C-alpha cells in the first residue's frame, strides 16, 4: 500500500518536471507573482463594491477618470470657487454692523432694549416651526414663562459639582429616572438596572451611546476595528459618532415602507459589528423602525442596539396610553442596549437637554473608566467627582491604579468620592 503511494508520487514528480520543462524558468517565477497581484487587485475591487455598492463605485471611477482629462479638474475647481465666493459675499452683507470687539463701555441694562430691537427683525417662528421648536405659544406666557422662571433660578450653577449644587444633581437624577420609567425601566423584561445621564442634546446622547457600545464590545468581544450599521434614515449624529470614535459606518437603504430593512442589515453584520441602530421614529419621515425585529437580530449576534427615541421618547408612551396601536419600542424589547430621548423636543424643555439611557451599568461603566484613565490628571478629578456613587464603588474595587492615584495624590478628591458614597445611589 505504502509502496504504491510512493511510486505514484515519483511518477507524478517525473511527469510534472517534464511538463514544466517546456516553460522558461523566468515565466515560472513570474506567473505566481502576477497571479497574486491580480488576485489582490480583484479583492480590493470586490471590497470597494461590497462597501460602497456597485453604482457609486462605477460613478466614482468615472468621475475620477474624467477629472484626469487635461483641463477638466481646473475647470471644476474654478466653478466651485465661484460658488463659494458667491455664498461668502451673500453672508457678508448680512454681517454688516456685527460687533467684532468688546464695546469700549459696557451696555448695562440697555443690552435688553438692544436685544429686543434686534430680535424684532427675526422671522416669526412662535408656534410655526414644526421640527424646530416644539413648544407652542408665546415666550412670555404659559409653559414658556414657567420654564423660564425655573431655569433662571439655576442658570449660574455648575452641575459638575454635585456636592455644592445638590438640587441640580437631584433634578438630573429625577429626570433620568422618570424618563427611564416612561421607557420601560419598570417592566420586568428591562432587567431592572436601567441607568443613564442627562446631556446637552440628542447628538451628545447618541455620541455617548455609540462610544459606550464601541468600548463595551471591545471589552466583551475584543473588537478592535469596530463597525456599526445604520438605516439611511438615521440622524446625522451617527456619522459624527463614526468619525469621532473611528468606527466604520455601514449605511443601509430603507425598505419600500421607508423603514429599516432588517434583512439588509443582517447581511451587513460581520465579526467587527459593534452596534445597529433603529429610530422610533426617524427624523426625515416620522416612521417607526421595526424595533422588535432589530432587537432580536442584535440579541442573536450579541451586539449592541441603540434605539433613537430622540423624537419619539416623549410621544410614544403617551400615544400608547391614549390607545393608539404603538409597537414595542423601549427597554421592554429584548436586545435594546441603549436609548436616547430628547427632553428639549416633546419633553417641552428648553434647548440643550436630552437623556441617554443604558440597559445596565456594565454598558455605561466602560465609557467612564476609559475616560478616567486616559485623560489628564485634572480630568481624572472631574470624572471621579461627577460619577454616580455606585459607579465610584465599582471603579474603586476594579481599578487599583486609580485607587492608588486617588488616595496618594488627590486626598481631597478621595474624600469627595467617599462622601458621595454615603449619599446613596442617585441615578
Ligand atoms: C433631533 C434628533 C436627533 C438629534 O438631536 P439634537 O438634539 O438636535 O442633537 C437625533 N435623532 C433623531 C431621531 C432626532 O429627531
GROMACS .gro file of N, CA, C and O in nm, residues 4-62:
model
  236
    4UNK      N    1   0.290   0.164  -0.310
    4UNK     CA    2   0.211   0.213  -0.425
    4UNK      C    3   0.204   0.365  -0.422
    4UNK      O    4   0.220   0.431  -0.525
    5UNK      N    5   0.180   0.418  -0.304
    5UNK     CA    6   0.168   0.565  -0.292
    5UNK      C    7   0.300   0.631  -0.330
    5UNK      O    8   0.303   0.725  -0.409
    6UNK      N    9   0.412   0.576  -0.276
    6UNK     CA   10   0.543   0.635  -0.304
    6UNK      C   11   0.576   0.629  -0.452
    6UNK      O   12   0.617   0.727  -0.513
    7UNK      N   13   0.546   0.516  -0.515
    7UNK     CA   14   0.581   0.504  -0.657
    7UNK      C   15   0.494   0.599  -0.741
    7UNK      O   16   0.541   0.657  -0.839
    8UNK      N   17   0.366   0.618  -0.702
    8UNK     CA   18   0.284   0.711  -0.783
    8UNK      C   19   0.329   0.856  -0.759
    8UNK      O   20   0.321   0.939  -0.849
    9UNK      N   21   0.382   0.885  -0.640
    9UNK     CA   22   0.436   1.019  -0.616
    9UNK      C   23   0.559   1.044  -0.703
    9UNK      O   24   0.574   1.152  -0.762
   10UNK      N   25   0.644   0.940  -0.716
   10UNK     CA   26   0.765   0.953  -0.800
   10UNK      C   27   0.725   0.974  -0.945
   10UNK      O   28   0.778   1.059  -1.015
   11UNK      N   29   0.623   0.897  -0.989
   11UNK     CA   30   0.573   0.913  -1.127
   11UNK      C   31   0.524   1.055  -1.149
   11UNK      O   32   0.552   1.118  -1.252
   12UNK      N   33   0.448   1.106  -1.051
   12UNK     CA   34   0.391   1.239  -1.065
   12UNK      C   35   0.502   1.344  -1.076
   12UNK      O   36   0.496   1.434  -1.159
   13UNK      N   37   0.608   1.323  -0.994
   13UNK     CA   38   0.719   1.418  -0.995
   13UNK      C   39   0.785   1.422  -1.134
   13UNK      O   40   0.811   1.530  -1.190
   14UNK      N   41   0.808   1.301  -1.192
   14UNK     CA   42   0.871   1.294  -1.324
   14UNK      C   43   0.783   1.362  -1.428
   14UNK      O   44   0.830   1.442  -1.509
   15UNK      N   45   0.651   1.335  -1.419
   15UNK     CA   46   0.559   1.394  -1.516
   15UNK      C   47   0.558   1.547  -1.504
   15UNK      O   48   0.571   1.618  -1.604
   16UNK      N   49   0.547   1.599  -1.378
   16UNK     CA   50   0.539   1.744  -1.357
   16UNK      C   51   0.666   1.811  -1.406
   16UNK      O   52   0.659   1.913  -1.476
   17UNK      N   53   0.781   1.752  -1.376
   17UNK     CA   54   0.907   1.814  -1.418
   17UNK      C   55   0.921   1.818  -1.569
   17UNK      O   56   0.962   1.919  -1.626
   18UNK      N   57   0.881   1.708  -1.633
   18UNK     CA   58   0.895   1.708  -1.780
   18UNK      C   59   0.795   1.806  -1.841
   18UNK      O   60   0.825   1.873  -1.939
   19UNK      N   61   0.676   1.820  -1.778
   19UNK     CA   62   0.576   1.914  -1.830
   19UNK      C   63   0.626   2.057  -1.815
   19UNK      O   64   0.621   2.137  -1.908
   20UNK      N   65   0.680   2.090  -1.695
   20UNK     CA   66   0.722   2.227  -1.670
   20UNK      C   67   0.849   2.265  -1.746
   20UNK      O   68   0.877   2.382  -1.766
   21UNK      N   69   0.925   2.162  -1.789
   21UNK     CA   70   1.049   2.194  -1.861
   21UNK      C   71   1.020   2.259  -1.996
   21UNK      O   72   1.108   2.314  -2.060
   22UNK      N   73   0.893   2.256  -2.039
   22UNK     CA   74   0.854   2.325  -2.163
   22UNK      C   75   0.854   2.477  -2.145
   22UNK      O   76   0.845   2.550  -2.241
   23UNK      N   77   0.856   2.521  -2.018
   23UNK     CA   78   0.844   2.667  -1.993
   23UNK      C   79   0.976   2.726  -1.950
   23UNK      O   80   1.060   2.658  -1.890
   24UNK      N   81   0.990   2.860  -1.977
   24UNK     CA   82   1.109   2.932  -1.930
   24UNK      C   83   1.105   2.943  -1.779
   24UNK      O   84   0.997   2.969  -1.722
   25UNK      N   85   1.222   2.929  -1.713
   25UNK     CA   86   1.223   2.943  -1.566
   25UNK      C   87   1.168   3.079  -1.522
   25UNK      O   88   1.098   3.090  -1.422
   26UNK      N   89   1.198   3.187  -1.598
   26UNK     CA   90   1.152   3.321  -1.559
   26UNK      C   91   0.999   3.328  -1.558
   26UNK      O   92   0.937   3.384  -1.468
   27UNK      N   93   0.939   3.263  -1.662
   27UNK     CA   94   0.793   3.262  -1.670
   27UNK      C   95   0.735   3.189  -1.549
   27UNK      O   96   0.636   3.232  -1.489
   28UNK      N   97   0.800   3.078  -1.512
   28UNK     CA   98   0.753   3.001  -1.397
   28UNK      C   99   0.762   3.083  -1.268
   28UNK      O  100   0.677   3.073  -1.180
   29UNK      N  101   0.863   3.169  -1.261
   29UNK     CA  102   0.883   3.250  -1.141
   29UNK      C  103   0.780   3.363  -1.136
   29UNK      O  104   0.723   3.395  -1.030
   30UNK      N  105   0.757   3.425  -1.256
   30UNK     CA  106   0.671   3.543  -1.258
   30UNK      C  107   0.522   3.510  -1.250
   30UNK      O  108   0.444   3.588  -1.195
   31UNK      N  109   0.486   3.391  -1.305
   31UNK     CA  110   0.343   3.358  -1.312
   31UNK      C  111   0.272   3.365  -1.175
   31UNK      O  112   0.169   3.431  -1.162
   32UNK      N  113   0.327   3.298  -1.070
   32UNK     CA  114   0.256   3.306  -0.941
   32UNK      C  115   0.251   3.448  -0.885
   32UNK      O  116   0.150   3.489  -0.827
   33UNK      N  117   0.360   3.525  -0.905
   33UNK     CA  118   0.362   3.662  -0.854
   33UNK      C  119   0.253   3.745  -0.920
   33UNK      O  120   0.180   3.821  -0.855
   34UNK      N  121   0.243   3.728  -1.053
   34UNK     CA  122   0.144   3.804  -1.130
   34UNK      C  123   0.002   3.765  -1.086
   34UNK      O  124  -0.087   3.849  -1.071
   35UNK      N  125  -0.017   3.634  -1.066
   35UNK     CA  126  -0.149   3.586  -1.023
   35UNK      C  127  -0.185   3.646  -0.888
   35UNK      O  128  -0.297   3.692  -0.864
   36UNK      N  129  -0.086   3.648  -0.797
   36UNK     CA  130  -0.109   3.703  -0.664
   36UNK      C  131  -0.149   3.851  -0.673
   36UNK      O  132  -0.243   3.897  -0.608
   37UNK      N  133  -0.075   3.923  -0.759
   37UNK     CA  134  -0.101   4.066  -0.777
   37UNK      C  135  -0.242   4.089  -0.830
   37UNK      O  136  -0.317   4.173  -0.778
   38UNK      N  137  -0.280   4.012  -0.933
   38UNK     CA  138  -0.414   4.026  -0.991
   38UNK      C  139  -0.521   3.994  -0.885
   38UNK      O  140  -0.621   4.065  -0.874
   39UNK      N  141  -0.496   3.888  -0.807
   39UNK     CA  142  -0.593   3.850  -0.704
   39UNK      C  143  -0.610   3.963  -0.603
   39UNK      O  144  -0.721   3.993  -0.558
   40UNK      N  145  -0.500   4.026  -0.568
   40UNK     CA  146  -0.503   4.136  -0.471
   40UNK      C  147  -0.590   4.252  -0.523
   40UNK      O  148  -0.674   4.308  -0.452
   41UNK      N  149  -0.569   4.287  -0.653
   41UNK     CA  150  -0.646   4.396  -0.713
   41UNK      C  151  -0.794   4.360  -0.715
   41UNK      O  152  -0.881   4.441  -0.680
   42UNK      N  153  -0.823   4.235  -0.754
   42UNK     CA  154  -0.962   4.190  -0.760
   42UNK      C  155  -1.026   4.196  -0.621
   42UNK      O  156  -1.141   4.240  -0.605
   43UNK      N  157  -0.948   4.156  -0.520
   43UNK     CA  158  -1.001   4.156  -0.383
   43UNK      C  159  -1.035   4.298  -0.340
   43UNK      O  160  -1.142   4.323  -0.284
   44UNK      N  161  -0.943   4.393  -0.367
   44UNK     CA  162  -0.968   4.533  -0.330
   44UNK      C  163  -1.093   4.585  -0.401
   44UNK      O  164  -1.175   4.656  -0.342
   45UNK      N  165  -1.106   4.547  -0.529
   45UNK     CA  166  -1.221   4.592  -0.608
   45UNK      C  167  -1.351   4.537  -0.548
   45UNK      O  168  -1.449   4.609  -0.533
   46UNK      N  169  -1.348   4.409  -0.512
   46UNK     CA  170  -1.467   4.346  -0.453
   46UNK      C  171  -1.503   4.414  -0.321
   46UNK      O  172  -1.619   4.442  -0.293
   47UNK      N  173  -1.401   4.443  -0.240
   47UNK     CA  174  -1.424   4.509  -0.112
   47UNK      C  175  -1.488   4.646  -0.133
   47UNK      O  176  -1.582   4.684  -0.063
   48UNK      N  177  -1.436   4.719  -0.233
   48UNK     CA  178  -1.486   4.853  -0.265
   48UNK      C  179  -1.634   4.846  -0.303
   48UNK      O  180  -1.717   4.923  -0.255
   49UNK      N  181  -1.665   4.749  -0.391
   49UNK     CA  182  -1.804   4.733  -0.436
   49UNK      C  183  -1.891   4.689  -0.319
   49UNK      O  184  -2.002   4.739  -0.299
   50UNK      N  185  -1.838   4.599  -0.236
   50UNK     CA  186  -1.914   4.550  -0.121
   50UNK      C  187  -1.945   4.663  -0.024
   50UNK      O  188  -2.054   4.675   0.029
   51UNK      N  189  -1.846   4.750   0.001
   51UNK     CA  190  -1.863   4.859   0.097
   51UNK      C  191  -1.950   4.972   0.044
   51UNK      O  192  -2.032   5.027   0.116
   52UNK      N  193  -1.927   5.008  -0.085
   52UNK     CA  194  -1.996   5.128  -0.136
   52UNK      C  195  -2.112   5.097  -0.230
   52UNK      O  196  -2.188   5.187  -0.264
   53UNK      N  197  -2.127   4.973  -0.273
   53UNK     CA  198  -2.230   4.941  -0.371
   53UNK      C  199  -2.172   4.955  -0.511
   53UNK      O  200  -2.074   5.028  -0.531
   54UNK      N  201  -2.235   4.887  -0.607
   54UNK     CA  202  -2.181   4.883  -0.744
   54UNK      C  203  -2.189   5.020  -0.811
   54UNK      O  204  -2.092   5.070  -0.868
   55UNK      N  205  -2.311   5.082  -0.802
   55UNK     CA  206  -2.332   5.209  -0.873
   55UNK      C  207  -2.235   5.318  -0.827
   55UNK      O  208  -2.167   5.378  -0.910
   56UNK      N  209  -2.227   5.345  -0.694
   56UNK     CA  210  -2.136   5.451  -0.650
   56UNK      C  211  -1.990   5.422  -0.688
   56UNK      O  212  -1.915   5.514  -0.718
   57UNK      N  213  -1.952   5.293  -0.689
   57UNK     CA  214  -1.813   5.260  -0.725
   57UNK      C  215  -1.786   5.297  -0.870
   57UNK      O  216  -1.686   5.361  -0.902
   58UNK      N  217  -1.880   5.256  -0.959
   58UNK     CA  218  -1.862   5.288  -1.102
   58UNK      C  219  -1.861   5.439  -1.123
   58UNK      O  220  -1.778   5.495  -1.193
   59UNK      N  221  -1.958   5.507  -1.055
   59UNK     CA  222  -1.969   5.652  -1.068
   59UNK      C  223  -1.840   5.720  -1.021
   59UNK      O  224  -1.787   5.810  -1.089
   60UNK      N  225  -1.789   5.676  -0.906
   60UNK     CA  226  -1.666   5.733  -0.853
   60UNK      C  227  -1.550   5.714  -0.949
   60UNK      O  228  -1.471   5.805  -0.973
   61UNK      N  229  -1.545   5.593  -1.008
   61UNK     CA  230  -1.439   5.562  -1.103
   61UNK      C  231  -1.449   5.653  -1.226
   61UNK      O  232  -1.350   5.709  -1.273
   62UNK      N  233  -1.572   5.672  -1.276
   62UNK     CA  234  -1.594   5.757  -1.394
   62UNK      C  235  -1.551   5.900  -1.365
   62UNK      O  236  -1.480   5.962  -1.445
   0.00000   0.00000   0.00000
